[in-house]
PDB file of C-alpha atoms in Angstrom:
ATOM      1  CA  MET A1209      -0.017   0.098  -0.132  1.00 86.00           C
ATOM      2  CA  THR A1210       1.385   3.047  -0.920  1.00 85.00           C
ATOM      3  CA  ILE A1211       1.136   6.156   1.988  1.00 88.00           C
ATOM      4  CA  SER A1212      -0.990   7.918  -0.020  1.00 88.00           C
ATOM      5  CA  GLU A1213      -3.377   5.022  -0.292  1.00 90.00           C
ATOM      6  CA  TRP A1214      -3.285   4.289   3.490  1.00 91.00           C
ATOM      7  CA  ILE A1215      -4.328   7.933   3.931  1.00 92.00           C
ATOM      8  CA  GLU A1216      -7.495   7.900   1.510  1.00 93.00           C
ATOM      9  CA  GLU A1217      -8.550   4.427   2.958  1.00 95.00           C
ATOM     10  CA  ASN A1218      -7.634   6.179   7.043  1.00 95.00           C
ATOM     11  CA  VAL A1219      -7.658   9.914   6.759  1.00 93.00           C
ATOM     12  CA  THR A1220      -9.458  11.270   3.928  1.00 95.00           C
ATOM     13  CA  THR A1221     -11.223  10.798   0.657  1.00 95.00           C
ATOM     14  CA  ASP A1222     -10.723  14.525   0.063  1.00 94.00           C
ATOM     15  CA  LYS A1223      -8.693  14.645  -3.579  1.00 92.00           C
ATOM     16  CA  ARG A1224      -7.538  18.285  -2.739  1.00 90.00           C
ATOM     17  CA  ALA A1225      -5.687  16.870  -0.160  1.00 89.00           C
ATOM     18  CA  LEU A1226      -4.255  13.827  -1.435  1.00 90.00           C
ATOM     19  CA  ALA A1227      -2.799  15.586  -4.702  1.00 89.00           C
ATOM     20  CA  TRP A1228       0.106  16.257  -2.526  1.00 87.00           C
ATOM     21  CA  TYR A1229       1.276  12.943  -2.511  1.00 87.00           C
ATOM     22  CA  ASP A1230       0.386  12.267  -6.170  1.00 82.00           C
ATOM     23  CA  SER A1231       4.094  13.327  -6.921  1.00 82.00           C
ATOM     24  CA  PRO A1232       6.526   9.928  -8.140  1.00 82.00           C
ATOM     25  CA  GLU A1233       9.493  11.651  -5.536  1.00 86.00           C
ATOM     26  CA  CYS A1234       6.634  12.633  -2.884  1.00 88.00           C
ATOM     27  CA  GLU A1235       6.740   8.894  -0.972  1.00 88.00           C
ATOM     28  CA  ASP A1236      10.353   8.812  -1.050  1.00 91.00           C
ATOM     29  CA  ARG A1237      10.638  12.036   0.149  1.00 93.00           C
ATOM     30  CA  ILE A1238       8.443  11.195   2.731  1.00 92.00           C
ATOM     31  CA  VAL A1239       9.908   7.966   3.896  1.00 91.00           C
ATOM     32  CA  ARG A1240      14.052   9.566   4.810  1.00 94.00           C
ATOM     33  CA  ALA A1241      11.957  12.163   6.828  1.00 94.00           C
ATOM     34  CA  TYR A1242      10.851   9.434   9.268  1.00 93.00           C
ATOM     35  CA  ARG A1243      13.611   7.863   8.546  1.00 95.00           C
ATOM     36  CA  GLU A1244      15.462  10.275  10.117  1.00 95.00           C
ATOM     37  CA  LEU A1245      13.417  11.634  12.452  1.00 94.00           C
ATOM     38  CA  LEU A1246      13.369   7.413  13.733  1.00 96.00           C
ATOM     39  CA  ALA A1247      17.203   7.100  13.507  1.00 97.00           C
ATOM     40  CA  GLY A1248      17.496   6.406  16.894  1.00 97.00           C
ATOM     41  CA  TYR A1249      16.945   3.310  16.364  1.00 97.00           C
ATOM     42  CA  GLU A1250      19.789   2.559  15.501  1.00 97.00           C
ATOM     43  CA  ILE A1251      22.152   3.673  18.034  1.00 96.00           C
ATOM     44  CA  ASP A1252      23.542   1.870  20.538  1.00 95.00           C
ATOM     45  CA  THR A1253      22.720   4.410  23.116  1.00 95.00           C
ATOM     46  CA  SER A1254      25.243   2.233  26.199  1.00 92.00           C
ATOM     47  CA  SER A1255      28.056   3.380  23.647  1.00 93.00           C
ATOM     48  CA  ILE A1256      27.326   6.980  23.578  1.00 95.00           C
ATOM     49  CA  LEU A1257      28.722   7.422  27.510  1.00 90.00           C
ATOM     50  CA  LYS A1258      32.475   6.946  27.544  1.00 79.00           C
ATOM     51  CA  THR A1259      34.497   8.131  30.430  1.00 70.00           C
ATOM     52  CA  THR A1260      36.296  10.800  30.032  1.00 75.00           C
ATOM     53  CA  CYS A1261      38.658  10.475  33.131  1.00 83.00           C
ATOM     54  CA  PHE A1262      38.882   8.691  35.600  1.00 84.00           C
ATOM     55  CA  VAL A1263      38.184   9.982  39.261  1.00 81.00           C
ATOM     56  CA  GLU A1264      40.827   9.091  41.917  1.00 82.00           C
ATOM     57  CA  ASP A1265      39.135  10.059  44.349  1.00 80.00           C
ATOM     58  CA  GLU A1266      35.572  11.380  45.417  1.00 77.00           C
ATOM     59  CA  HIS A1267      34.338  13.713  43.112  1.00 76.00           C
ATOM     60  CA  PRO A1268      32.322  16.091  45.648  1.00 77.00           C
ATOM     61  CA  GLY A1269      29.519  18.463  43.370  1.00 86.00           C
ATOM     62  CA  VAL A1270      27.442  17.977  40.677  1.00 92.00           C
ATOM     63  CA  VAL A1271      27.804  18.655  36.417  1.00 93.00           C
ATOM     64  CA  ARG A1272      24.792  19.698  35.052  1.00 95.00           C
ATOM     65  CA  VAL A1273      23.810  20.938  31.343  1.00 97.00           C
ATOM     66  CA  ARG A1274      21.521  22.386  30.622  1.00 97.00           C
ATOM     67  CA  ASP A1275      18.884  23.289  26.801  1.00 98.00           C
ATOM     68  CA  ILE A1276      19.595  20.602  25.222  1.00 98.00           C
ATOM     69  CA  ASN A1277      16.769  21.141  22.531  1.00 98.00           C
ATOM     70  CA  TYR A1278      14.720  18.134  21.513  1.00 98.00           C
ATOM     71  CA  PHE A1279      12.663  16.894  18.900  1.00 97.00           C
ATOM     72  CA  SER A1280      10.716  13.008  18.649  1.00 97.00           C
ATOM     73  CA  ILE A1281       7.986  11.647  17.276  1.00 96.00           C
ATOM     74  CA  CYS A1282       5.151  11.296  19.998  1.00 94.00           C
ATOM     75  CA  ALA A1283       3.947   7.528  20.133  1.00 94.00           C
ATOM     76  CA  HIS A1284       0.318   7.931  21.471  1.00 91.00           C
ATOM     77  CA  HIS A1285      -1.099  10.340  18.873  1.00 89.00           C
ATOM     78  CA  PHE A1286       2.277  10.167  16.037  1.00 91.00           C
ATOM     79  CA  LEU A1287       2.439  13.168  15.859  1.00 92.00           C
ATOM     80  CA  PRO A1288       5.684  15.757  17.129  1.00 94.00           C
ATOM     81  CA  PHE A1289       6.933  16.946  20.008  1.00 95.00           C
ATOM     82  CA  PHE A1290       9.736  19.497  21.241  1.00 97.00           C
ATOM     83  CA  GLY A1291      11.617  21.017  23.939  1.00 98.00           C
ATOM     84  CA  LYS A1292      14.433  21.031  25.745  1.00 98.00           C
ATOM     85  CA  VAL A1293      16.283  17.699  28.573  1.00 98.00           C
ATOM     86  CA  ASP A1294      18.527  19.601  31.449  1.00 98.00           C
ATOM     87  CA  ILE A1295      20.420  17.266  33.090  1.00 97.00           C
ATOM     88  CA  THR A1296      21.865  17.171  36.448  1.00 96.00           C
ATOM     89  CA  TYR A1297      24.402  13.901  37.777  1.00 96.00           C
ATOM     90  CA  VAL A1298      26.683  13.585  40.009  1.00 93.00           C
ATOM     91  CA  PRO A1299      29.823  11.493  39.313  1.00 93.00           C
ATOM     92  CA  GLY A1300      30.869   7.901  40.688  1.00 91.00           C
ATOM     93  CA  ASP A1301      33.895   6.396  39.477  1.00 88.00           C
ATOM     94  CA  ARG A1302      34.104   8.654  36.252  1.00 89.00           C
ATOM     95  CA  ILE A1303      33.017  11.529  34.758  1.00 89.00           C
ATOM     96  CA  LEU A1304      31.562  11.918  31.345  1.00 92.00           C
ATOM     97  CA  GLY A1305      31.833  14.055  28.278  1.00 91.00           C
ATOM     98  CA  LEU A1306      29.514  16.593  28.424  1.00 93.00           C
ATOM     99  CA  GLY A1307      29.440  16.794  24.839  1.00 94.00           C
ATOM    100  CA  LYS A1308      28.000  13.051  25.221  1.00 95.00           C
ATOM    101  CA  PHE A1309      24.909  14.004  26.448  1.00 97.00           C
ATOM    102  CA  PRO A1310      23.193  15.743  23.818  1.00 98.00           C
ATOM    103  CA  ARG A1311      24.250  13.118  21.479  1.00 97.00           C
ATOM    104  CA  LEU A1312      22.379  10.718  24.120  1.00 98.00           C
ATOM    105  CA  VAL A1313      19.121  13.153  24.580  1.00 98.00           C
ATOM    106  CA  GLN A1314      19.386  13.162  20.569  1.00 98.00           C
ATOM    107  CA  ALA A1315      19.369   8.866  20.054  1.00 98.00           C
ATOM    108  CA  PHE A1316      16.297   8.109  22.621  1.00 98.00           C
ATOM    109  CA  SER A1317      13.779  11.129  21.254  1.00 98.00           C
ATOM    110  CA  ARG A1318      15.228  10.717  17.719  1.00 98.00           C
ATOM    111  CA  ARG A1319      12.203   7.096  18.330  1.00 97.00           C
ATOM    112  CA  PHE A1320       8.771   6.369  18.602  1.00 97.00           C
ATOM    113  CA  GLN A1321       8.492   8.911  22.697  1.00 97.00           C
ATOM    114  CA  ILE A1322       6.549   9.915  24.965  1.00 96.00           C
ATOM    115  CA  GLN A1323       8.525  12.188  27.054  1.00 97.00           C
ATOM    116  CA  GLU A1324       7.672  10.568  30.486  1.00 98.00           C
ATOM    117  CA  TYR A1325      10.266   7.945  29.420  1.00 98.00           C
ATOM    118  CA  LEU A1326      12.369  10.489  26.555  1.00 98.00           C
ATOM    119  CA  VAL A1327      13.593  11.733  31.335  1.00 98.00           C
ATOM    120  CA  ARG A1328      13.683   7.895  32.122  1.00 98.00           C
ATOM    121  CA  ASP A1329      16.091   6.902  29.321  1.00 98.00           C
ATOM    122  CA  VAL A1330      18.371   9.121  29.981  1.00 98.00           C
ATOM    123  CA  ALA A1331      18.590   8.760  33.068  1.00 98.00           C
ATOM    124  CA  ALA A1332      19.143   4.765  33.026  1.00 98.00           C
ATOM    125  CA  GLU A1333      21.221   4.959  31.030  1.00 97.00           C
ATOM    126  CA  ILE A1334      23.829   7.615  32.416  1.00 97.00           C
ATOM    127  CA  MET A1335      23.109   5.720  35.457  1.00 96.00           C
ATOM    128  CA  ALA A1336      24.339   2.158  34.244  1.00 95.00           C
ATOM    129  CA  SER A1337      26.402   3.446  30.856  1.00 92.00           C
ATOM    130  CA  GLY A1338      27.963   6.127  32.978  1.00 91.00           C
ATOM    131  CA  LYS A1339      28.254   4.765  36.049  1.00 92.00           C
ATOM    132  CA  ALA A1340      26.636   7.776  38.394  1.00 94.00           C
ATOM    133  CA  LYS A1341      26.069   7.856  41.970  1.00 94.00           C
ATOM    134  CA  ALA A1342      22.866   9.608  41.498  1.00 95.00           C
ATOM    135  CA  VAL A1343      20.666  11.410  38.370  1.00 97.00           C
ATOM    136  CA  LYS A1344      18.165  13.878  37.542  1.00 97.00           C
ATOM    137  CA  VAL A1345      17.205  14.478  34.279  1.00 98.00           C
ATOM    138  CA  THR A1346      14.660  16.784  34.191  1.00 97.00           C
ATOM    139  CA  SER A1347      12.807  18.224  30.256  1.00 98.00           C
ATOM    140  CA  SER A1348      10.353  20.452  28.921  1.00 98.00           C
ATOM    141  CA  GLY A1349       8.136  20.125  25.710  1.00 97.00           C
ATOM    142  CA  ARG A1350       5.397  21.004  23.345  1.00 95.00           C
ATOM    143  CA  HIS A1351       3.110  18.817  22.068  1.00 92.00           C
ATOM    144  CA  MET A1352       0.966  18.936  18.680  1.00 90.00           C
ATOM    145  CA  CYS A1353      -1.895  16.903  20.254  1.00 85.00           C
ATOM    146  CA  MET A1354      -2.654  18.954  22.425  1.00 82.00           C
ATOM    147  CA  CYS A1355      -1.228  22.779  20.302  1.00 81.00           C
ATOM    148  CA  SER A1356      -3.462  21.937  17.114  1.00 85.00           C
ATOM    149  CA  ARG A1357      -6.484  19.373  18.153  1.00 81.00           C
ATOM    150  CA  GLY A1358      -7.797  18.103  22.296  1.00 77.00           C
ATOM    151  CA  PRO A1359      -7.078  21.577  23.729  1.00 78.00           C
ATOM    152  CA  SER A1360      -6.467  23.443  21.043  1.00 81.00           C
ATOM    153  CA  ASP A1361      -3.557  25.165  22.622  1.00 80.00           C
ATOM    154  CA  GLN A1362      -0.628  26.313  22.252  1.00 84.00           C
ATOM    155  CA  THR A1363       0.777  28.165  25.057  1.00 86.00           C
ATOM    156  CA  VAL A1364       0.921  24.775  27.073  1.00 90.00           C
ATOM    157  CA  ILE A1365       4.385  23.049  28.157  1.00 94.00           C
ATOM    158  CA  THR A1366       4.523  19.992  29.131  1.00 95.00           C
ATOM    159  CA  ASP A1367       7.529  19.305  32.876  1.00 97.00           C
ATOM    160  CA  THR A1368       8.506  16.197  32.780  1.00 98.00           C
ATOM    161  CA  SER A1369      11.507  14.690  35.782  1.00 97.00           C
ATOM    162  CA  TYR A1370      12.998  11.602  36.858  1.00 97.00           C
ATOM    163  CA  ILE A1371      15.387  10.814  39.287  1.00 96.00           C
ATOM    164  CA  ALA A1372      18.080   7.689  39.623  1.00 96.00           C
ATOM    165  CA  GLY A1373      20.345   6.270  42.374  1.00 94.00           C
ATOM    166  CA  ASP A1374      20.751   7.175  45.238  1.00 90.00           C
ATOM    167  CA  ARG A1375      18.686  10.756  45.842  1.00 88.00           C
ATOM    168  CA  LYS A1376      21.238  12.078  49.650  1.00 88.00           C
ATOM    169  CA  PHE A1377      23.356  12.754  46.554  1.00 84.00           C
ATOM    170  CA  LEU A1378      20.712  14.595  44.691  1.00 82.00           C
ATOM    171  CA  GLY A1379      19.785  16.525  47.593  1.00 80.00           C
ATOM    172  CA  GLU A1380      23.215  17.376  49.201  1.00 77.00           C
ATOM    173  CA  PHE A1381      23.665  19.586  46.722  1.00 72.00           C
ATOM    174  CA  SER A1382      20.364  20.514  45.758  1.00 73.00           C
ATOM    175  CA  VAL A1383      19.517  19.220  43.417  1.00 74.00           C
ATOM    176  CA  ASP A1384      16.223  16.942  45.050  1.00 64.00           C
TER     177      ASP A1384
END
C-alpha cells in the first residue's frame, strides 16, 4: 500500500488533500524524513557515554548540562513534540564527556517516545553506562497533540522529571 492509499483509506478521501501525494518523489521524500526522525533506533545508546577521565577521589559536586534541544514523535498520537532537557548528575568513578549528553538525548528522542519515558531512558543510561551515583533529568516540551488538536492550546508546556540513583547525593547539592 502506498502512503497516498493509506491516507485515502484511513484519513481523508478529499482529492485536494490527496493531490499532495501524487508526485512520484513524494513517497520517497516522506520515507527519508521519517527515517531521519526515527534514526535513534539505529544507535546503541550504551556506546555513547565514554569516560572522559577517571576520578581518583570522590567528585564532591554535581555536573549539570542544560537546554539540550530535542524533537520527537509521540508514540501515542504520531505527532511531533519538542523541547529541552536538563541533566544533573553526581559522578561515580568517572566524569563523562559533556558532548555526549546531547547525543544521548538525540538518540532517545529520535524514536517513538513519550516525554515521561524520554527522561527515564536518559537517566537510566547515565546510571548504567556512566556509572553515576545519582542523576536527575528534567524536560519541558510542547506537544502538537495538545497544541493542534484536543485542547488546541499552543501555550501549554509539559514538564517531566526522573531521578535515579542515591537521592542523598542530589539532596546534598540541593538538586532533589
